[in-house]
């Protein structure tokens, strides 16, 4: 870490005095612009949510695990899908065969979703899907499974990530170009607000910007700019006001190791979002202006050499997140950089949060750092930096243009390179890596096992569904989807019809590809 | 004469931080780098490699599917007439997969966490070895 | 593990394989041209070829050259013509390295055997960019491509160089800000056979068209000369390049009636190939004697006199034949 600036390059003085702070900007917790937190009593009555790791597998295996979790009193499920399902390919596509079932469950048709949620009452649980490109299709399947169980839409609870913009720059599960993708996301937001009111249609993620190399200020600025883009898309249709959907938007970040910078990032982000939603979009409901966010502690801030050191990193990051006012937190296991975490390592990660919540006393008072000369000053500096980056993105023509031209990708890649060179030059210190290194080889990576039998079962099931379904209904619903894609109707009801006819994910995706085209990667360098 | 290197990401995994770092580091080390983005099919990587007549193909894979994807790419290179082009692999490569990858024909592996300095040195080494093996091969008249 | 030394075919066989569509052979031959391999230069300079359409595309970064190139590939492929692309990128002046990324916009053609795409780093070329590009074009013509597209960023001299080697030079300008006028100021007015105002759907496009029209109006072209049209295009939109395709066809027809003397071009190529081959052979044949070095170091003989001696020595060391 540099002596005189934070990781993101914000200057840090040797000492801060009263003149560093504009006291009028500090405000109170629970009052807009929420610099000191969304709620006036902080964590006194409600701690942040502790999230835990959830594994991979086939629909059958995942279903079994969900049933176990529910029997133990769990109330939330977390679903990871394999890459073909995320990118819109079916399991029988030979181009993607080696990825089927690899990093999550394979979903080709409603039949897979039926098995995944078999015997799980969808009216009594909340399900979180890490899904973006095909989020609308997965949402349609969830609604369809609910209907088969006799659960009305207004009782379904959960979240789809559904944040396509960061996929173009950082995570890569894009399908269509940005403009039609935004339309589909706006369709899901409208649909949830109107028919599935307890389901969050979007979680705007900065974490992936961070993981691909952005610094803290860039992470916050890019995420807020994404949030603006989604709100613009919905509001510009003139069918909904900001207050009808903004309370359902949540955000998601990585907390890394620069302690006070991370705290300032969250405080500045809250203030910025409140002002954006109020000033730019004219929100009247204070809940619309609340910046609700979850975090992951770990990711690219963890290292394989002297891997046990990661336990300490995660603990500091967790404390920074709480002092920043987080709503839900996932603490990574110390062995995450090189392995599928074990039961021991994930339990320890959870204990890290529990010790923080119940032993350290950080949750006793709201925003304990509020009014600190340093923290308030750094919050102001962070906000200025975030504003400047956002103004630059606007000057590029907004987020979509800045992605299509490769500008955002370049911004992130350059920062990643700068940071890596600083590490290799010893300007940025990491204990066990370039300071106090012991020359021991890092622990070995443990590969994800691919079960050939499970893949065959998935292919057999898909072949069977294709044989048994009503082909007339398949082509009828797909044709209707294609026609609707050319117009401006909300596509959710068309997707639900396709899903109920057992159309495959790739069939629906391909119909929309033929109408909308595919995203073409820009030149970044 | 600057060597030409194709940096490619086969498979669906979209995490290209490492691939981009490598592309920039190789450029700054004086190489000509051809970078074509994420989600490339092995057969397309092979076509690009022979069209561009690169001196090396570098694959970046983080999904854990490296064995299957490297095998496909090497077979595709052979079928495209580029079986002589050295292949190196970076990403989440456990040490117990290094030997099986070498048996497939991979010349060097750079697991996540390798420094760019080591990577550039490793690339030079592979290119030097390859040059020594193929020295004096020009067209006969 | 050691790989057996790779046996190469003869140059004739390699050229033959290339004309049969062997991509590996084409790739190797282009590299030889890049490396100014005198044997290859001589071999292709003496061959008779058809007259491919050589289209040079140039313009500032971000104007959409690669997307336009991609669209033209699709256009000519739909007409059944084979297409080769040379995508030229700038080189880092500090390290000599380069990231060559233009072909990312043309990925959809990777499976088409009728399309060959090759990235070039601008400052690597030993014999100069325009010379190397010209030879590469000649090679691709020998191999039998119908259409050759040469794409280069408009920095410094390279756009002017492209105009020399292309039969039709397309200059792209984008409507954003003052880029359009800047391109005109940079002196490309003289080299363009066709102007393209790309991203014509953006605000400012009509102004750019007006600016260009006005700038061209000041020129007094010879009575019989080609008058560059100003074409609106949206390279990223289906049908957005139709007007450019029409203009290219018109220019091709015009060229048919106003041909450059082909004999002149071939003679020039042969002359250059001869010179390159001779210089190459001279360089290889000449060994500088220790005695000459010592005399220069000691100041016994003037440098010029030693060079004269060396020229004589090189000439006598081996007869120069092709």
XYZ file of N, CA, C and O in Angstrom, chain A residues 192-270:
316
model
N -42.192 -8.037 -12.534
C -42.122 -8.307 -11.095
C -42.919 -7.263 -10.314
O -43.653 -7.619 -9.381
N -42.762 -5.998 -10.681
C -43.479 -4.951 -9.942
C -44.988 -5.167 -10.042
O -45.725 -4.951 -9.075
N -45.446 -5.627 -11.214
C -46.888 -5.763 -11.411
C -47.425 -7.090 -10.883
O -48.526 -7.152 -10.344
N -46.656 -8.175 -11.046
C -47.228 -9.492 -10.758
C -46.498 -10.310 -9.708
O -47.079 -11.225 -9.130
N -45.202 -10.083 -9.531
C -44.440 -10.865 -8.541
C -43.774 -9.881 -7.575
O -42.553 -9.764 -7.532
N -44.589 -9.157 -6.803
C -44.079 -7.988 -6.077
C -43.009 -8.315 -5.028
O -42.271 -7.420 -4.627
N -42.927 -9.584 -4.604
C -41.927 -9.897 -3.576
C -40.644 -10.458 -4.188
O -39.780 -10.961 -3.480
N -40.560 -10.381 -5.488
C -39.375 -10.890 -6.184
C -38.541 -9.704 -6.683
O -39.059 -8.803 -7.339
N -37.234 -9.696 -6.350
C -36.356 -8.616 -6.803
C -35.853 -8.916 -8.207
O -35.172 -9.912 -8.427
N -36.185 -8.042 -9.138
C -35.881 -8.315 -10.539
C -34.436 -8.006 -10.905
O -33.973 -8.407 -11.964
N -33.709 -7.315 -10.036
C -32.326 -6.977 -10.412
C -31.459 -6.719 -9.181
O -31.913 -6.178 -8.186
N -30.215 -7.165 -9.271
C -29.213 -6.832 -8.275
C -28.022 -6.266 -9.042
O -27.343 -6.986 -9.767
N -27.808 -4.972 -8.918
C -26.783 -4.312 -9.731
C -25.417 -4.566 -9.101
O -25.181 -4.217 -7.944
N -24.538 -5.189 -9.865
C -23.315 -5.726 -9.278
C -22.082 -4.928 -9.664
O -21.775 -4.757 -10.840
N -21.370 -4.440 -8.650
C -20.065 -3.832 -8.871
C -18.950 -4.826 -8.654
O -17.826 -4.636 -9.108
N -19.301 -5.906 -7.951
C -18.284 -6.880 -7.547
C -17.461 -7.384 -8.726
O -16.254 -7.569 -8.609
N -18.134 -7.579 -9.844
C -17.405 -8.166 -10.978
C -16.473 -7.165 -11.645
O -15.448 -7.544 -12.191
N -16.840 -5.883 -11.575
C -15.888 -4.853 -12.032
C -14.624 -4.945 -11.175
O -13.505 -4.897 -11.662
N -14.856 -5.047 -9.862
C -13.734 -5.073 -8.926
C -12.853 -6.282 -9.160
O -11.635 -6.202 -9.195
N -13.512 -7.434 -9.346
C -12.765 -8.662 -9.520
C -11.965 -8.642 -10.817
O -10.938 -9.292 -10.927
N -12.440 -7.885 -11.807
C -11.697 -7.867 -13.065
C -10.667 -6.740 -13.071
O -10.001 -6.537 -14.079
N -10.537 -6.008 -11.961
C -9.413 -5.091 -11.853
C -9.719 -3.654 -11.481
O -8.807 -2.874 -11.243
N -10.995 -3.270 -11.449
C -11.330 -1.885 -11.108
C -10.923 -1.577 -9.665
O -10.935 -2.463 -8.813
N -10.575 -0.316 -9.382
C -10.332 0.067 -7.998
C -11.657 0.434 -7.339
O -12.716 0.400 -7.986
N -11.601 0.775 -6.033
C -12.833 0.982 -5.270
C -13.684 2.111 -5.854
O -14.911 1.989 -5.952
N -13.047 3.198 -6.263
C -13.816 4.331 -6.796
C -14.449 3.973 -8.140
O -15.609 4.295 -8.407
N -13.696 3.265 -8.978
C -14.244 2.830 -10.268
C -15.387 1.849 -10.063
O -16.414 1.918 -10.752
N -15.207 0.928 -9.114
C -16.251 -0.060 -8.837
C -17.569 0.642 -8.506
O -18.619 0.335 -9.081
N -17.498 1.620 -7.593
C -18.716 2.313 -7.185
C -19.288 3.145 -8.343
O -20.497 3.127 -8.612
N -18.418 3.846 -9.065
C -18.899 4.716 -10.143
C -19.561 3.904 -11.260
O -20.637 4.254 -11.755
N -18.932 2.807 -11.658
C -19.473 1.982 -12.742
C -20.810 1.372 -12.328
O -21.748 1.279 -13.123
N -20.899 0.982 -11.064
C -22.132 0.354 -10.587
C -23.277 1.365 -10.551
O -24.397 1.070 -10.977
N -22.989 2.552 -10.032
C -24.031 3.579 -9.993
C -24.460 3.964 -11.404
O -25.648 4.168 -11.679
N -23.494 4.022 -12.320
C -23.832 4.378 -13.696
C -24.707 3.277 -14.321
O -25.637 3.576 -15.071
N -24.428 2.019 -13.992
C -25.297 0.926 -14.430
C -26.708 1.106 -13.875
O -27.701 0.942 -14.588
N -26.776 1.433 -12.577
C -28.082 1.634 -11.938
C -28.878 2.716 -12.659
O -30.077 2.554 -12.933
N -28.211 3.799 -12.998
C -28.860 4.886 -13.736
C -29.394 4.367 -15.071
O -30.509 4.679 -15.489
N -28.566 3.558 -15.752
C -28.945 3.052 -17.075
C -30.218 2.200 -16.988
O -31.116 2.325 -17.829
N -30.297 1.340 -15.972
C -31.498 0.503 -15.828
C -32.721 1.362 -15.507
O -33.805 1.153 -16.055
N -32.548 2.313 -14.599
C -33.681 3.187 -14.249
C -34.134 4.000 -15.458
O -35.330 4.140 -15.701
N -33.161 4.516 -16.215
C -33.487 5.265 -17.435
C -34.356 4.428 -18.365
O -35.341 4.910 -18.925
N -33.954 3.162 -18.528
C -34.645 2.277 -19.459
C -36.110 2.104 -19.055
O -37.014 2.174 -19.892
N -36.326 1.886 -17.749
C -37.700 1.649 -17.292
C -38.506 2.948 -17.328
O -39.628 2.983 -17.851
N -37.908 4.016 -16.802
C -38.639 5.280 -16.700
C -38.988 5.830 -18.088
O -40.084 6.348 -18.318
N -38.051 5.657 -19.048
C -38.268 6.255 -20.370
C -39.433 5.608 -21.115
O -39.946 6.162 -22.074
N -39.860 4.407 -20.685
C -41.015 3.784 -21.327
C -42.312 4.498 -20.958
O -43.327 4.318 -21.634
N -42.277 5.221 -19.832
C -43.461 5.968 -19.421
C -44.557 5.103 -18.837
O -45.686 5.548 -18.656
N -44.267 3.841 -18.554
C -45.304 2.968 -17.999
C -45.219 2.871 -16.477
O -46.142 2.418 -15.828
N -44.063 3.246 -15.911
C -43.886 3.176 -14.457
C -43.120 4.399 -13.967
O -42.287 4.943 -14.683
N -43.370 4.769 -12.702
C -42.571 5.834 -12.105
C -41.436 5.188 -11.312
O -41.492 4.006 -10.989
N -40.436 5.999 -10.983
C -39.278 5.500 -10.241
C -39.708 4.870 -8.914
O -39.166 3.847 -8.497
N -40.703 5.466 -8.271
C -41.113 4.952 -6.955
C -41.776 3.580 -7.036
O -41.883 2.878 -6.041
N -42.247 3.208 -8.231
C -42.877 1.895 -8.361
C -41.880 0.750 -8.429
O -42.261 -0.396 -8.213
N -40.609 1.042 -8.744
C -39.657 -0.083 -8.827
C -38.335 0.126 -8.094
O -37.666 -0.841 -7.744
N -37.959 1.382 -7.821
C -36.644 1.618 -7.209
C -36.466 0.896 -5.865
O -35.363 0.417 -5.578
N -37.508 0.773 -5.041
C -37.293 0.058 -3.771
C -36.896 -1.411 -3.949
O -36.408 -2.039 -3.012
N -37.091 -1.962 -5.147
C -36.733 -3.365 -5.390
C -35.309 -3.514 -5.932
O -34.859 -4.614 -6.176
N -34.617 -2.393 -6.152
C -33.252 -2.494 -6.696
C -32.259 -2.643 -5.547
O -32.318 -1.904 -4.575
N -31.371 -3.626 -5.687
C -30.307 -3.730 -4.692
C -28.957 -3.781 -5.397
O -28.888 -3.949 -6.614
N -27.897 -3.625 -4.628
C -26.542 -3.543 -5.184
C -25.648 -4.587 -4.522
O -25.973 -5.130 -3.453
N -24.513 -4.811 -5.144
C -23.659 -5.922 -4.722
C -22.195 -5.593 -5.025
O -21.861 -5.230 -6.149
N -21.317 -5.668 -4.004
C -19.920 -5.231 -4.162
C -18.930 -6.227 -3.567
O -19.317 -7.108 -2.803
N -17.656 -6.019 -3.912
C -16.574 -6.675 -3.196
C -16.002 -5.707 -2.177
O -15.800 -4.530 -2.482
N -15.719 -6.194 -0.974
C -14.925 -5.412 -0.036
C -13.506 -5.951 -0.086
O -13.286 -7.141 0.111
N -12.557 -5.085 -0.396
C -11.148 -5.479 -0.404
C -10.441 -4.906 0.820
O -11.095 -4.457 1.761
N -9.115 -4.891 0.791
C -8.358 -4.730 2.024
C -8.077 -3.325 2.516
O -7.662 -3.147 3.656
N -8.257 -2.298 1.679
C -7.935 -0.940 2.128
C -9.081 -0.446 3.011
O -10.092 0.078 2.537
N -8.888 -0.606 4.322
C -9.963 -0.548 5.312
C -10.829 0.713 5.216
O -12.027 0.645 4.966
N -10.225 1.883 5.390
C -11.029 3.113 5.429
C -11.566 3.485 4.056
O -12.640 4.065 3.926
N -10.817 3.111 3.012
C -11.309 3.395 1.665
C -12.609 2.637 1.400
O -13.539 3.170 0.776
N -12.682 1.396 1.862
C -13.895 0.611 1.644
C -15.080 1.224 2.403
O -16.190 1.325 1.889
N -14.817 1.648 3.627
C -15.884 2.279 4.422
C -16.373 3.548 3.713
O -17.578 3.773 3.546
N -15.420 4.338 3.254
C -15.776 5.579 2.556
C -16.542 5.276 1.267
O -17.458 6.009 0.880
N -16.165 4.177 0.600
C -16.830 3.794 -0.656
C -18.333 3.577 -0.419
O -19.165 4.084 -1.176
N -18.657 2.848 0.631
C -20.074 2.561 0.878
C -20.830 3.807 1.341
O -21.970 4.046 0.942
N -20.187 4.623 2.176
C -20.857 5.843 2.646
C -21.094 6.808 1.473
O -22.166 7.387 1.321
N -20.075 6.934 0.615
C -20.207 7.835 -0.536
C -21.238 7.291 -1.528
O -22.013 8.052 -2.116
N -21.249 5.977 -1.706
C -22.194 5.363 -2.648
C -23.623 5.602 -2.228
O -24.505 5.910 -3.047
N -23.870 5.466 -0.930
C -25.230 5.696 -0.420
C -25.679 7.124 -0.693
O -26.797 7.382 -1.139
